[in-house]
PDB file of C-alpha atoms in Angstrom:
ATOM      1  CA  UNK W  87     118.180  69.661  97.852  1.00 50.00           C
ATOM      2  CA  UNK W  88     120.585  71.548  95.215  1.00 52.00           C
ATOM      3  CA  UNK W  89     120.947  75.284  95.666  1.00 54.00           C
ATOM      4  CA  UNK W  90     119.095  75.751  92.415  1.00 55.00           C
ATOM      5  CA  UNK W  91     115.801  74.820  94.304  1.00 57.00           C
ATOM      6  CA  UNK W  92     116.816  76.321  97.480  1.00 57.00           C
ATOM      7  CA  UNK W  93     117.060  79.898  95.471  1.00 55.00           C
ATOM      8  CA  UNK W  94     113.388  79.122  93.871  1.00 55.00           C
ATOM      9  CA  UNK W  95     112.231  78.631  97.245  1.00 57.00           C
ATOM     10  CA  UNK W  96     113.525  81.584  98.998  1.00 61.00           C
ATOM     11  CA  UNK W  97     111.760  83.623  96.389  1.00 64.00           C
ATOM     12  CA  UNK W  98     108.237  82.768  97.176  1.00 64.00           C
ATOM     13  CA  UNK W  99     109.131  82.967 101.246  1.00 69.00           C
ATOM     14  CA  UNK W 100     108.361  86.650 101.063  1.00 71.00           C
ATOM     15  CA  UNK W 101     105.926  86.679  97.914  1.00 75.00           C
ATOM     16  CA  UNK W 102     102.623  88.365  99.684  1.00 76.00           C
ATOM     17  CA  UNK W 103      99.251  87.708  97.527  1.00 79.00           C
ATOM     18  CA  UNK W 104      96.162  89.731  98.160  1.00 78.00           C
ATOM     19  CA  UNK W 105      93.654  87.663  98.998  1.00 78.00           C
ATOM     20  CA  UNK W 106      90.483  86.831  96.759  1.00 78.00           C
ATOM     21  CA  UNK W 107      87.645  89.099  98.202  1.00 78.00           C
ATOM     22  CA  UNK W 108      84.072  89.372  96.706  1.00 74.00           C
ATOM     23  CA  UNK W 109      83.120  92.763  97.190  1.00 72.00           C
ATOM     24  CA  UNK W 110      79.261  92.694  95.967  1.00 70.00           C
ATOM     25  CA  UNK W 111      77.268  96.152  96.789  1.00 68.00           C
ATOM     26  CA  UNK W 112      73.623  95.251  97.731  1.00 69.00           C
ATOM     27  CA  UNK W 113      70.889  98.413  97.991  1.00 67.00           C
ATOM     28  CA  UNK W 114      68.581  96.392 100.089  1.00 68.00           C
ATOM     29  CA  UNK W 115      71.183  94.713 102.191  1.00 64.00           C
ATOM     30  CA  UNK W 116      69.264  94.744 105.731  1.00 67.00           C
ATOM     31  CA  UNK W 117      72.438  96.928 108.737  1.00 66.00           C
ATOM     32  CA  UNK W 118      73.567  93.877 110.684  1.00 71.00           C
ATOM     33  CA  UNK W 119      74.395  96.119 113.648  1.00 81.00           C
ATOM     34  CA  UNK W 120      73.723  99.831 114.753  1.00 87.00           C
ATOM     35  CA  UNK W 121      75.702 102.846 113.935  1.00 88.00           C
ATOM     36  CA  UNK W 122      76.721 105.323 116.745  1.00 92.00           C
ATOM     37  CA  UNK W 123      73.926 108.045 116.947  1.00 92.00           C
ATOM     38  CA  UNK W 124      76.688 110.510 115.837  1.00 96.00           C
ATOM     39  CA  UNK W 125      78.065 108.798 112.934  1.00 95.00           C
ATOM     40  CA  UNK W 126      73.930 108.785 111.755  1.00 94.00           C
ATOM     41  CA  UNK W 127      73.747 112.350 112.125  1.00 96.00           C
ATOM     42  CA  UNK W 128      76.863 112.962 110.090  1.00 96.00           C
ATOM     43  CA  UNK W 129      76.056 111.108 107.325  1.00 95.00           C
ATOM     44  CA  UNK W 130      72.093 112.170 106.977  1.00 96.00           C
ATOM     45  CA  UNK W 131      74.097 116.015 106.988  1.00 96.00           C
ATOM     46  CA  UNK W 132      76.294 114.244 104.163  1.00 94.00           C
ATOM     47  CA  UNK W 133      73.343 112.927 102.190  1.00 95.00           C
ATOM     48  CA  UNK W 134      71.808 116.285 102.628  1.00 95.00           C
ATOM     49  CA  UNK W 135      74.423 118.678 101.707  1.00 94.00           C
ATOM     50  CA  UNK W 136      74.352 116.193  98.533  1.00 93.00           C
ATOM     51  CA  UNK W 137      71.314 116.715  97.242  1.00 95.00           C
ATOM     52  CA  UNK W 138      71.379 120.409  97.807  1.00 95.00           C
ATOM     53  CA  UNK W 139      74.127 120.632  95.919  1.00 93.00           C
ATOM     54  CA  UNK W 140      76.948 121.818  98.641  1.00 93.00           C
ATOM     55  CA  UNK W 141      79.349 119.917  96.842  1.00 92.00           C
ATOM     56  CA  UNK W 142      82.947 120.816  95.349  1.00 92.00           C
ATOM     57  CA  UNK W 143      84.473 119.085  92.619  1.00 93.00           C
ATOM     58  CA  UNK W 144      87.626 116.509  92.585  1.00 95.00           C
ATOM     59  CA  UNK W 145      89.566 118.719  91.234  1.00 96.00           C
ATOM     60  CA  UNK W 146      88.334 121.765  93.423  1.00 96.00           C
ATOM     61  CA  UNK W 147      89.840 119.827  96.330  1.00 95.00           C
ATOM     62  CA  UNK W 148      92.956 119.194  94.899  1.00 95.00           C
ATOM     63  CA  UNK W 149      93.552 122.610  94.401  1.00 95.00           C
ATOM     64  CA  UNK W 150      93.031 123.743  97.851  1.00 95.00           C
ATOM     65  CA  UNK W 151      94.725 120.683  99.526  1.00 96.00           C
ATOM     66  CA  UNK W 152      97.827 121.699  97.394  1.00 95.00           C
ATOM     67  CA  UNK W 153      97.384 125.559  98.235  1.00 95.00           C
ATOM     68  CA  UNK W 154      97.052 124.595 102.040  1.00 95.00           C
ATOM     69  CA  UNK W 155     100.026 122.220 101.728  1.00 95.00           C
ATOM     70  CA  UNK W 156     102.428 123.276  99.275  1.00 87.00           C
ATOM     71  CA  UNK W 157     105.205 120.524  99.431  1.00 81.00           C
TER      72      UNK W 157
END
């Protein structure tokens, strides 16, 4: 093998490649398995506090994360 080749394939030893992944969102997909009680509870509070409007915007949370951590 001449070094020429030997260089090439060096190269691609390390060369990392996300793999393909179909990420398809389905509304009526049926929950394979069951959430912890707790996690359910947080996220109908979530959902709530959503629809009522308790929300802050993105760039309402920006600004405090960067007051609370000024660095």
């Amino acid at each position: 093998m001449s070094k020429k080749n030997k260089n090439h394939e060096n190269k691609n030893i390390n060369k990392v490649e996300e793999p393909i992944a179909e990420y398809n969102v389905d509304k009526n997909a049926v929950q394979e398995e069951e959430l912890h009680p707790v996690l359910v509870k947080l996220l109908e509070k979530s959902i709530k506090n959503h629809k009522e409007g308790n929300v802050i915007s993105h760039e309402e949370a920006l600004r405090r994360i960067k007051e609370r951590y000024p660095f």
